[in-house]
Coordinates of C-alpha atoms and ligand atoms in Angstrom, one line a residue:
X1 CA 23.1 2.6 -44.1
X2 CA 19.6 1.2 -43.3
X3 CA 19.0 0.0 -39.2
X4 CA 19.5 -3.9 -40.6
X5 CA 22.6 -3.3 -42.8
X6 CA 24.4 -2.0 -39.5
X7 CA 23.2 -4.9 -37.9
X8 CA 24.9 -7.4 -40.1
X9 CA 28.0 -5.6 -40.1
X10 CA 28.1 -5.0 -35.9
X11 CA 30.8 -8.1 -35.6
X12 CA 33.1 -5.8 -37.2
X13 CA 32.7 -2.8 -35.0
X14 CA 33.2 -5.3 -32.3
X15 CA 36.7 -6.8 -34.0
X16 CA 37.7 -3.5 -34.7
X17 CA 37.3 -1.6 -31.2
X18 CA 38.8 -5.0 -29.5
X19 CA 41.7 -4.8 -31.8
X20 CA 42.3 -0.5 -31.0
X21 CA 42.2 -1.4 -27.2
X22 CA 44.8 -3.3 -27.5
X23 CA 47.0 -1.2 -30.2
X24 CA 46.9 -3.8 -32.6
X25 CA 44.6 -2.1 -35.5
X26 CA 46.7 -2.4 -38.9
X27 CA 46.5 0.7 -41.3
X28 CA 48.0 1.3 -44.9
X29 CA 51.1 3.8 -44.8
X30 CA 51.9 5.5 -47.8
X31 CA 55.4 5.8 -49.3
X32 CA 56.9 6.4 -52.4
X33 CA 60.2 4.4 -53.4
X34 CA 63.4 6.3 -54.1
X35 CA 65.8 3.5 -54.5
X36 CA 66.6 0.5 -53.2
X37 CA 66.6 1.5 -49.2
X38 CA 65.1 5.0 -49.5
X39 CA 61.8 5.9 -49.4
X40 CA 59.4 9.2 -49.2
X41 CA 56.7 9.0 -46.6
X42 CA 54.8 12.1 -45.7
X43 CA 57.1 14.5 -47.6
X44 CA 60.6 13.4 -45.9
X45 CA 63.0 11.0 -47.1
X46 CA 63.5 7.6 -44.7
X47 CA 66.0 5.1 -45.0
X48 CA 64.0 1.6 -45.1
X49 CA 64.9 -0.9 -43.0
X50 CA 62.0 -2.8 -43.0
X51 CA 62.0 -4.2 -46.7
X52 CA 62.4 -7.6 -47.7
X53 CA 64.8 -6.6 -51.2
X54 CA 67.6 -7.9 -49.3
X55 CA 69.7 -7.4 -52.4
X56 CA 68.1 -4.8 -53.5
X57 CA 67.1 -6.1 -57.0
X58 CA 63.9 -4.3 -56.9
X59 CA 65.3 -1.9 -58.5
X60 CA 68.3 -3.8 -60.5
X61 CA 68.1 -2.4 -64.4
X62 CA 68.8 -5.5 -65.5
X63 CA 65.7 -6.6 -64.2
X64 CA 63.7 -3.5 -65.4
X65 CA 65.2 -4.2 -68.8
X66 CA 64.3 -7.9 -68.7
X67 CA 61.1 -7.3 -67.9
X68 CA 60.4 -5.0 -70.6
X69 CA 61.8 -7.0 -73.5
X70 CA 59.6 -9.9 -72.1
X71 CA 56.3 -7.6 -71.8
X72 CA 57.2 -6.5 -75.3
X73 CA 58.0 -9.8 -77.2
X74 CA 55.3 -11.6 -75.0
X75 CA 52.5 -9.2 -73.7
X76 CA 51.6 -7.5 -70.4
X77 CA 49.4 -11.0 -69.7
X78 CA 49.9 -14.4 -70.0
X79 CA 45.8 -14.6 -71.2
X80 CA 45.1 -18.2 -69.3
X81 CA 46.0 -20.7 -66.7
X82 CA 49.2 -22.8 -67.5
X83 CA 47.1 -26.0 -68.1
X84 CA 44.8 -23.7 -70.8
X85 CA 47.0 -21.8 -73.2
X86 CA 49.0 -20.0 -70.9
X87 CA 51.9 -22.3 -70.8
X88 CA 54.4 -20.1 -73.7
X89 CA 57.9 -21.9 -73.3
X90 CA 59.4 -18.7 -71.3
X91 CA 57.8 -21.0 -68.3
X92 CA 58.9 -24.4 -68.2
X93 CA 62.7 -22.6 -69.4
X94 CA 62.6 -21.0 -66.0
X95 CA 61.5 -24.1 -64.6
X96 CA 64.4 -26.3 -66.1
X97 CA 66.7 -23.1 -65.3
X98 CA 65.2 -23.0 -61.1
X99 CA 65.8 -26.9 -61.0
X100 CA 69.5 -27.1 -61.9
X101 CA 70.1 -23.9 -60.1
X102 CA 69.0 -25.4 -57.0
X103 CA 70.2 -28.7 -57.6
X104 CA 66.8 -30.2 -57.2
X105 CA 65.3 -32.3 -59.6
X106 CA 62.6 -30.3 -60.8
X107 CA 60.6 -27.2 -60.3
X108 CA 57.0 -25.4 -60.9
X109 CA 55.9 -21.6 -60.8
X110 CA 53.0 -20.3 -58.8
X111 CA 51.9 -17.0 -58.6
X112 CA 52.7 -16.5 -55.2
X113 CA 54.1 -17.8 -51.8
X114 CA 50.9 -17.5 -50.2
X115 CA 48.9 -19.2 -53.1
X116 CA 51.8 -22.0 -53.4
X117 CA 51.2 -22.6 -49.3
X118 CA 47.8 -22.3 -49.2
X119 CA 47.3 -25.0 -51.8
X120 CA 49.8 -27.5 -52.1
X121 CA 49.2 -28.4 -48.5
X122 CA 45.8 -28.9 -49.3
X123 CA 46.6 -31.9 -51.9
X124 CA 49.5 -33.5 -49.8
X125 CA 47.1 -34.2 -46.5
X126 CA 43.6 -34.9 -46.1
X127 CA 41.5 -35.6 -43.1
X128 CA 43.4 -38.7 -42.2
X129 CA 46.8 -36.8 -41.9
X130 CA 48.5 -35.5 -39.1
X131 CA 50.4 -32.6 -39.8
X132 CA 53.2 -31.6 -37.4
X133 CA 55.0 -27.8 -37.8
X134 CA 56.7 -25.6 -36.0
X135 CA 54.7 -22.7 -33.7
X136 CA 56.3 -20.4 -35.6
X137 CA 55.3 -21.0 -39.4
X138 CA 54.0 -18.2 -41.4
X139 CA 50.3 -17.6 -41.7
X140 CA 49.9 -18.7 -45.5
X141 CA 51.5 -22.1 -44.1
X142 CA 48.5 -22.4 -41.3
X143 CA 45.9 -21.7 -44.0
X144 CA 46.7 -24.6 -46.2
X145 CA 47.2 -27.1 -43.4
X146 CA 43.7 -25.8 -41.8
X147 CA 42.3 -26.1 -45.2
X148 CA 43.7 -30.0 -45.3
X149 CA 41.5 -30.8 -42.7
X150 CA 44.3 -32.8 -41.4
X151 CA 45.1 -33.0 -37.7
X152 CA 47.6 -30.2 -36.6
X153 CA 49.9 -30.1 -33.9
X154 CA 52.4 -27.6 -33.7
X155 CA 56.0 -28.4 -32.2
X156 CA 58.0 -25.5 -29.8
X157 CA 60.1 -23.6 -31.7
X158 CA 63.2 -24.9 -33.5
X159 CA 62.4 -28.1 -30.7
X160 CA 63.1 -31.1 -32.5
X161 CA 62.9 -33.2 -29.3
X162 CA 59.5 -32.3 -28.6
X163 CA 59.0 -32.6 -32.7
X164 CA 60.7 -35.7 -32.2
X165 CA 58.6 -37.1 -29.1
X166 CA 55.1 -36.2 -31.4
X167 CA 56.9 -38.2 -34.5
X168 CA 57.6 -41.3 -31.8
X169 CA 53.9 -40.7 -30.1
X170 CA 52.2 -40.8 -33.6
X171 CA 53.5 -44.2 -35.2
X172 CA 50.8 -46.2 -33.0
X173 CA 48.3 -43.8 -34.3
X174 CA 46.5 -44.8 -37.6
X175 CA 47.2 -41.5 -39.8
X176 CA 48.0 -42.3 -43.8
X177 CA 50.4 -39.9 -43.9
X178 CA 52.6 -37.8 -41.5
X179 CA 53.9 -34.0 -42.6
X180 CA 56.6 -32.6 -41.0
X181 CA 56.1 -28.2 -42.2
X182 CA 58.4 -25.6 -41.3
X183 CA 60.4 -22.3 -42.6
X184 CA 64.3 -22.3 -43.1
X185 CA 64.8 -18.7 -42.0
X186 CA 61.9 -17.7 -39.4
X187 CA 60.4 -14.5 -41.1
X188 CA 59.6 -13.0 -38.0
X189 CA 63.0 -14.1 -35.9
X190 CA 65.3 -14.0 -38.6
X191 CA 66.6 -17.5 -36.6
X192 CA 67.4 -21.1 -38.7
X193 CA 65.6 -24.4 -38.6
X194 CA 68.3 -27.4 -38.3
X195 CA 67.7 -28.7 -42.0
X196 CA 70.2 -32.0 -41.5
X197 CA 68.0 -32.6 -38.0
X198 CA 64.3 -32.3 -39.8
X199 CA 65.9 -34.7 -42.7
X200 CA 66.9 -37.0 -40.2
X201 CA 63.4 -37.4 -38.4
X202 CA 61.3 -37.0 -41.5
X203 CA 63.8 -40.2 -42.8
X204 CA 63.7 -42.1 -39.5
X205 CA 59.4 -41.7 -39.0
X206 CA 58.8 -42.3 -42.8
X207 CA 57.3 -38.6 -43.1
X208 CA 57.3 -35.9 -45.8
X209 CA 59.1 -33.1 -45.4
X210 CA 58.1 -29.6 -46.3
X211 CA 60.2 -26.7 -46.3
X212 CA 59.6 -23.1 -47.1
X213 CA 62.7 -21.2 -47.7
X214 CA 61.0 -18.0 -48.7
X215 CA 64.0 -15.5 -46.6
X216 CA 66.9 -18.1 -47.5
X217 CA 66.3 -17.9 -50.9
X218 CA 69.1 -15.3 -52.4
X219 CA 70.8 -15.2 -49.2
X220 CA 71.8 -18.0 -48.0
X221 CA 73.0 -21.7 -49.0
X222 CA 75.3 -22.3 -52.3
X223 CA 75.4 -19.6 -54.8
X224 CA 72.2 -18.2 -52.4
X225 CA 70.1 -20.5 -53.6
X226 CA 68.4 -21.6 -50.5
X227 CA 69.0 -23.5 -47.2
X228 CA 67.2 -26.4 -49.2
X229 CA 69.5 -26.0 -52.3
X230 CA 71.6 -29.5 -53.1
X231 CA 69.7 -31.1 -50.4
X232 CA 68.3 -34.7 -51.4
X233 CA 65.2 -35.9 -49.2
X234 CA 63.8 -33.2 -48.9
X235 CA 59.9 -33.9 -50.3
X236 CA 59.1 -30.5 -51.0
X237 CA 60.5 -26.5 -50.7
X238 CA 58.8 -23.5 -51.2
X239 CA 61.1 -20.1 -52.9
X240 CA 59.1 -16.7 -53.2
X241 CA 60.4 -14.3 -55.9
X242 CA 59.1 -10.8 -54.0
X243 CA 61.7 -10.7 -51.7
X244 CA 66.0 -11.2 -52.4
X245 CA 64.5 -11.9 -55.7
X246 CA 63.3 -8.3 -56.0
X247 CA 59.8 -8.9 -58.0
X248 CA 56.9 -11.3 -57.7
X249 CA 56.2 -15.1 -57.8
X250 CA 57.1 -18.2 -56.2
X251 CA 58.0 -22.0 -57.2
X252 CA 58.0 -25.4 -55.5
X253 CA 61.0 -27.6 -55.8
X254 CA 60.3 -31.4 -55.5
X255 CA 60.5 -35.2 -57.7
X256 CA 59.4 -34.9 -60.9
X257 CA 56.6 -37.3 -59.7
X258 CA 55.3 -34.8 -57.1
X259 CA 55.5 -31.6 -60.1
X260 CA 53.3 -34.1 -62.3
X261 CA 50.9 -34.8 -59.2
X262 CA 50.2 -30.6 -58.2
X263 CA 49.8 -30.3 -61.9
X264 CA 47.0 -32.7 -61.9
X265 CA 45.6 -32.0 -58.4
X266 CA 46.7 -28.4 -56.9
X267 CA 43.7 -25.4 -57.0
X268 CA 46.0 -23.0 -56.7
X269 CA 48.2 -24.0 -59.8
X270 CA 45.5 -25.2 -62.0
X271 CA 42.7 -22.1 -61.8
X272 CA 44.4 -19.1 -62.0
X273 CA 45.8 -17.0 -64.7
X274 CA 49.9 -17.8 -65.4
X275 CA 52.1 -15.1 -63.8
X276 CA 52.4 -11.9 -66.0
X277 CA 55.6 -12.6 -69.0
X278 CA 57.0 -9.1 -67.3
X279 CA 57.7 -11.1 -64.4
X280 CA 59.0 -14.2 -65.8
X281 CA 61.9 -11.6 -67.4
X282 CA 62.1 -10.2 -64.4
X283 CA 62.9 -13.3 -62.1
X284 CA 65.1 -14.9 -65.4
X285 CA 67.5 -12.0 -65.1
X286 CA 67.7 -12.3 -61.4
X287 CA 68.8 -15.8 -61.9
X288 CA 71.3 -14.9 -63.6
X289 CA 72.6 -12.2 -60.9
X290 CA 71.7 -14.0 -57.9
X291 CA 74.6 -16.9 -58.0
X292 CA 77.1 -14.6 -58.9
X293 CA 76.1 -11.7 -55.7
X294 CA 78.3 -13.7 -53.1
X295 CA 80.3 -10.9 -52.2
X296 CA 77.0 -8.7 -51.6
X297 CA 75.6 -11.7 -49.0
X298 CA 79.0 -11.3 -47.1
X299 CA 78.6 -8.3 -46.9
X300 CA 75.2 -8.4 -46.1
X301 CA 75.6 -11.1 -43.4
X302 CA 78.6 -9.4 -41.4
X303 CA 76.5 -5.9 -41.4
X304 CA 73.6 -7.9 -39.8
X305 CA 76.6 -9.7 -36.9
X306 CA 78.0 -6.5 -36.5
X307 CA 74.1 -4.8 -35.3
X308 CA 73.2 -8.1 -33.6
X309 CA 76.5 -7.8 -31.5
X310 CA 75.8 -3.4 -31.3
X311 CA 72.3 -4.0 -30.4
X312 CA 73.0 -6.6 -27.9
X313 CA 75.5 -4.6 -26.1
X314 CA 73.1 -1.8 -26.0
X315 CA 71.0 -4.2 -24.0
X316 CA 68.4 -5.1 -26.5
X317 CA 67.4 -8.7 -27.4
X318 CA 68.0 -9.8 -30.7
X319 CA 66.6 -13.4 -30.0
X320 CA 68.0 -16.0 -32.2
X321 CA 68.5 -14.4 -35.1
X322 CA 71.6 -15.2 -37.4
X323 CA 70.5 -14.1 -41.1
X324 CA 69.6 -10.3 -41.9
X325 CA 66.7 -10.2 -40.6
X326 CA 67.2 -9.2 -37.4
X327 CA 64.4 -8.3 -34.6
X328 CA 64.4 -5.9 -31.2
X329 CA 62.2 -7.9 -29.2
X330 CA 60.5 -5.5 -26.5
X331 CA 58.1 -7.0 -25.6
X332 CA 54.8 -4.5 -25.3
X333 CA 53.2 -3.2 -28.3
X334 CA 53.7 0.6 -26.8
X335 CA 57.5 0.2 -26.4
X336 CA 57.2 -0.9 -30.1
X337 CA 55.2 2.3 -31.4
X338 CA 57.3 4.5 -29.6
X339 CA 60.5 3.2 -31.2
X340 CA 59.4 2.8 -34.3
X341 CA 57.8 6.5 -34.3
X342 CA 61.2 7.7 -32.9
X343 CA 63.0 5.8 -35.5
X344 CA 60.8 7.2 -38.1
X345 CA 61.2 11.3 -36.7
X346 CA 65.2 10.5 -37.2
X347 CA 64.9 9.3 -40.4
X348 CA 64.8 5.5 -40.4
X349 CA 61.9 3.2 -41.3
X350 CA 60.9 0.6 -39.4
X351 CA 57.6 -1.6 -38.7
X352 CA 56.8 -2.9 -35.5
X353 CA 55.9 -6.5 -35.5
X354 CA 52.5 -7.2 -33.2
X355 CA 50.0 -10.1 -31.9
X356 CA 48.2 -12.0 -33.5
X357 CA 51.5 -12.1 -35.7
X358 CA 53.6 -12.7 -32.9
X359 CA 53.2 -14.2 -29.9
X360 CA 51.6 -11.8 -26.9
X361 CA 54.4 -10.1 -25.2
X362 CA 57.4 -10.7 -28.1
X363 CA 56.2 -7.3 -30.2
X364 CA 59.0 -5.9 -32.0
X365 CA 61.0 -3.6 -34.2
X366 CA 61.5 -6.0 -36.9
X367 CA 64.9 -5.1 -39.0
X368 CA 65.3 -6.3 -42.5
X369 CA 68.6 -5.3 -43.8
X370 CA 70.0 -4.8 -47.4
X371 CA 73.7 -5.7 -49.0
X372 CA 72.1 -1.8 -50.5
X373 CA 72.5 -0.1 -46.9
X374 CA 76.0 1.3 -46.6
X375 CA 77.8 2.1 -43.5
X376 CA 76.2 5.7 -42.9
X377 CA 72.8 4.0 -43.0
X378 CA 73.7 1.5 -40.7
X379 CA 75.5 4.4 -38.6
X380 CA 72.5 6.8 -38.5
X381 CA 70.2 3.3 -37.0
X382 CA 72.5 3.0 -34.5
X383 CA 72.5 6.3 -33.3
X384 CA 68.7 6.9 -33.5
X385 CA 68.6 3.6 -31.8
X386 CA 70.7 4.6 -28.6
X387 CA 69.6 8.1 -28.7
X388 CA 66.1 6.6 -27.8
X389 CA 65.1 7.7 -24.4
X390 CA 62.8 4.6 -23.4
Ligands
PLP401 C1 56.6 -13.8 -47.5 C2 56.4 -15.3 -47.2 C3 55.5 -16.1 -47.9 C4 54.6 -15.5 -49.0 O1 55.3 -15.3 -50.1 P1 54.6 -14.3 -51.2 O2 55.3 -14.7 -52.5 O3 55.0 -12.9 -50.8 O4 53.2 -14.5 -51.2 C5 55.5 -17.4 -47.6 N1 56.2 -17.9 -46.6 C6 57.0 -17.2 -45.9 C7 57.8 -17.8 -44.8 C8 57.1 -15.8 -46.1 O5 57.9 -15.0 -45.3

């Protein structure tokens, strides 16, 4: 590398070293999938509880096979953006099917969460729109309301007084539009918004609401179609496919009126390539499934109590989590590599959960459980867990 091209590149070193100080530099681990919760990583088998397949349809056949009478019949690429010639029926079906499973009026594809967050925002506020959401929103949420160039302020966690004290503090302001942004199921808490609440104050304050119910979405709700599933004024939600769903992809739920307007306006609907026709078989047959898996989420949620309440009595601080994802807050980031390493030399596989994704001093052993873990796997956490010598 020649004395100038170093020179360019110095603000990296100086990330990078910053970022090792303080053990927060990210690296790739390799694995290799066995099954639903098993993995290979170096050479030994792990039990994963750090996957977001929270029914484990990853690895469903029925979705395999889906997906490759779809690739077959259609192709392994869909060849052009929706709005060129990439829209073959197998799309708006979906669409119809999504809308009436959710009870919403109508629904549109993207290719994934982040792209659907990063870009609708971006065509629902503009630089006269203040945009209020909650401290804790995921990062691809942040990225389309920075992009808006609306005004942002962020509400305390779950604090719908204080969300409601900005709503009341805002109506003498001249903004064109007020946003009210914020997750169902916190991904990094496992903890729930109050949905009826948010309805309430976007209703009363005349603002849109805009939900993402990317962790809710096969879990949670009727038939485990969402949090936001049935609901009525709710502007706008936000499913992902790559998690409960077990593959890729995302969709919006909203009016008809809003579906036409993201159509016509959204970047990140409009100029990209239509998802892959694999996929669409793959998230088809996991419509099918998912409605019909309620015995798996009960499962799934009284295995997630049951820790919360083993954990907790072991002294460990689960937060506010109530769903399956559930999170041993512990504060420093070295508490959180040693745990996870120790999990990791009994077998288990866990990721610790760092600043800037968390706040500083909240790092954590983030736990994302599976209606696929049985008792024994849940058994052999619990004992690696208490056999850890802090
Ligand atoms: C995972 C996640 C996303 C991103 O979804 P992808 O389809 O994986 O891009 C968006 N929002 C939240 C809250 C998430 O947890």
């Amino acid at each position: 590398m020649s004395d100038q091209q170093k020179h360019k590149l110095e603000f990296i070193d100086r990330v990078l070293a910053e970022r090792e100080a303080q053990s927060y530099v990210r690296s790739l681990q390799s694995i290799e999938p066995l099954d639903a919760v098993r993995v290979i990583k170096n050479g030994k088998t792990l039990i994963n509880f750090s996957s977001n397949d929270y029914l484990g349809l990853s690895k469903h056949p029925t979705l395999i096979q889906s997906a490759q009478r779809y690739m077959e019949r259609y192709g392994v690429g869909s060849n052009a953006s929706r709005l060129v010639t990439g829209n073959y029926a197998i799309y708006e079906q979906l669409e119809a099917q999504l809308a009436t499973a959710c009870g919403r009026e109508t629904a549109l594809l993207f290719n994934t969460g982040f792209q659907a967050n990063s870009t609708v925002l971006t065509v629902l506020a503009d630089r006269r729109s203040l945009i209020l959401c909650d401290r804790h929103i995921h990062s691809s949420l942040l990225q389309g309301i920075i992009a808006s160039r609306s005004t942002l302020i962020r509400f305390r966690h779950n604090d719908l007084d204080h969300l409601e004290t900005l709503l009341s503090q805002s109506q003498k302001k001249p903004y064109n539009r007020i946003l009210i942004v914020s997750e169902t199921v916190f991904s990094m808490d496992g903890d729930r918004a109050d949905i009826d609440q948010l309805i309430a104050l976007a209703n009363q304050y005349n603002a849109l609401l805009y939900l993402d119910d990317a962790h809710a979405i096969g879990v949670l709700g009727k038939n485990g179609m969402g949090l936001t599933a049935y609901r009525r004024d709710i502007d706008i939600t936000i499913g992902t496919f790559g998690k409960a769903f077990g593959s890729f992809g995302a969709f919006v739920t909203c009016s008809q009126k809003l579906k036409d307007y993201l159509i016509n306006t959204c970047p990140g609907f409009i100029y990209t390539t239509a998802l892959p026709p694999a996929i669409l078989g793959a998230i088809a047959a996991a419509l099918e499934l998912v409605p019909n898996l309620n015995a798996e989420r009960q499962f799934l949620l009284q295995r997630a109590e049951k820790l919360r309440r083993k954990l907790q009595n072991s002294g460990y601080d689960t937060g506010a989590s109530n769903t399956q994802i559930v999170s041993l807050i512990l504060g420093e980031v070295d508490l959180v590599i040693r745990l996870t390493n120790w999990l990791e030399s009994q077998g288990i596989l866990t990721i610790g959960i760092r600043p800037p994704t968390v706040a500083v001093g909240t790092a954590r052993v983030r736990l994302a459980l599976s209606s696929c873990h049985s008792l024994e796997h849940y058994q052999q956490l619990i004992q690696a867990i208490e056999t850890w010598n802090r």
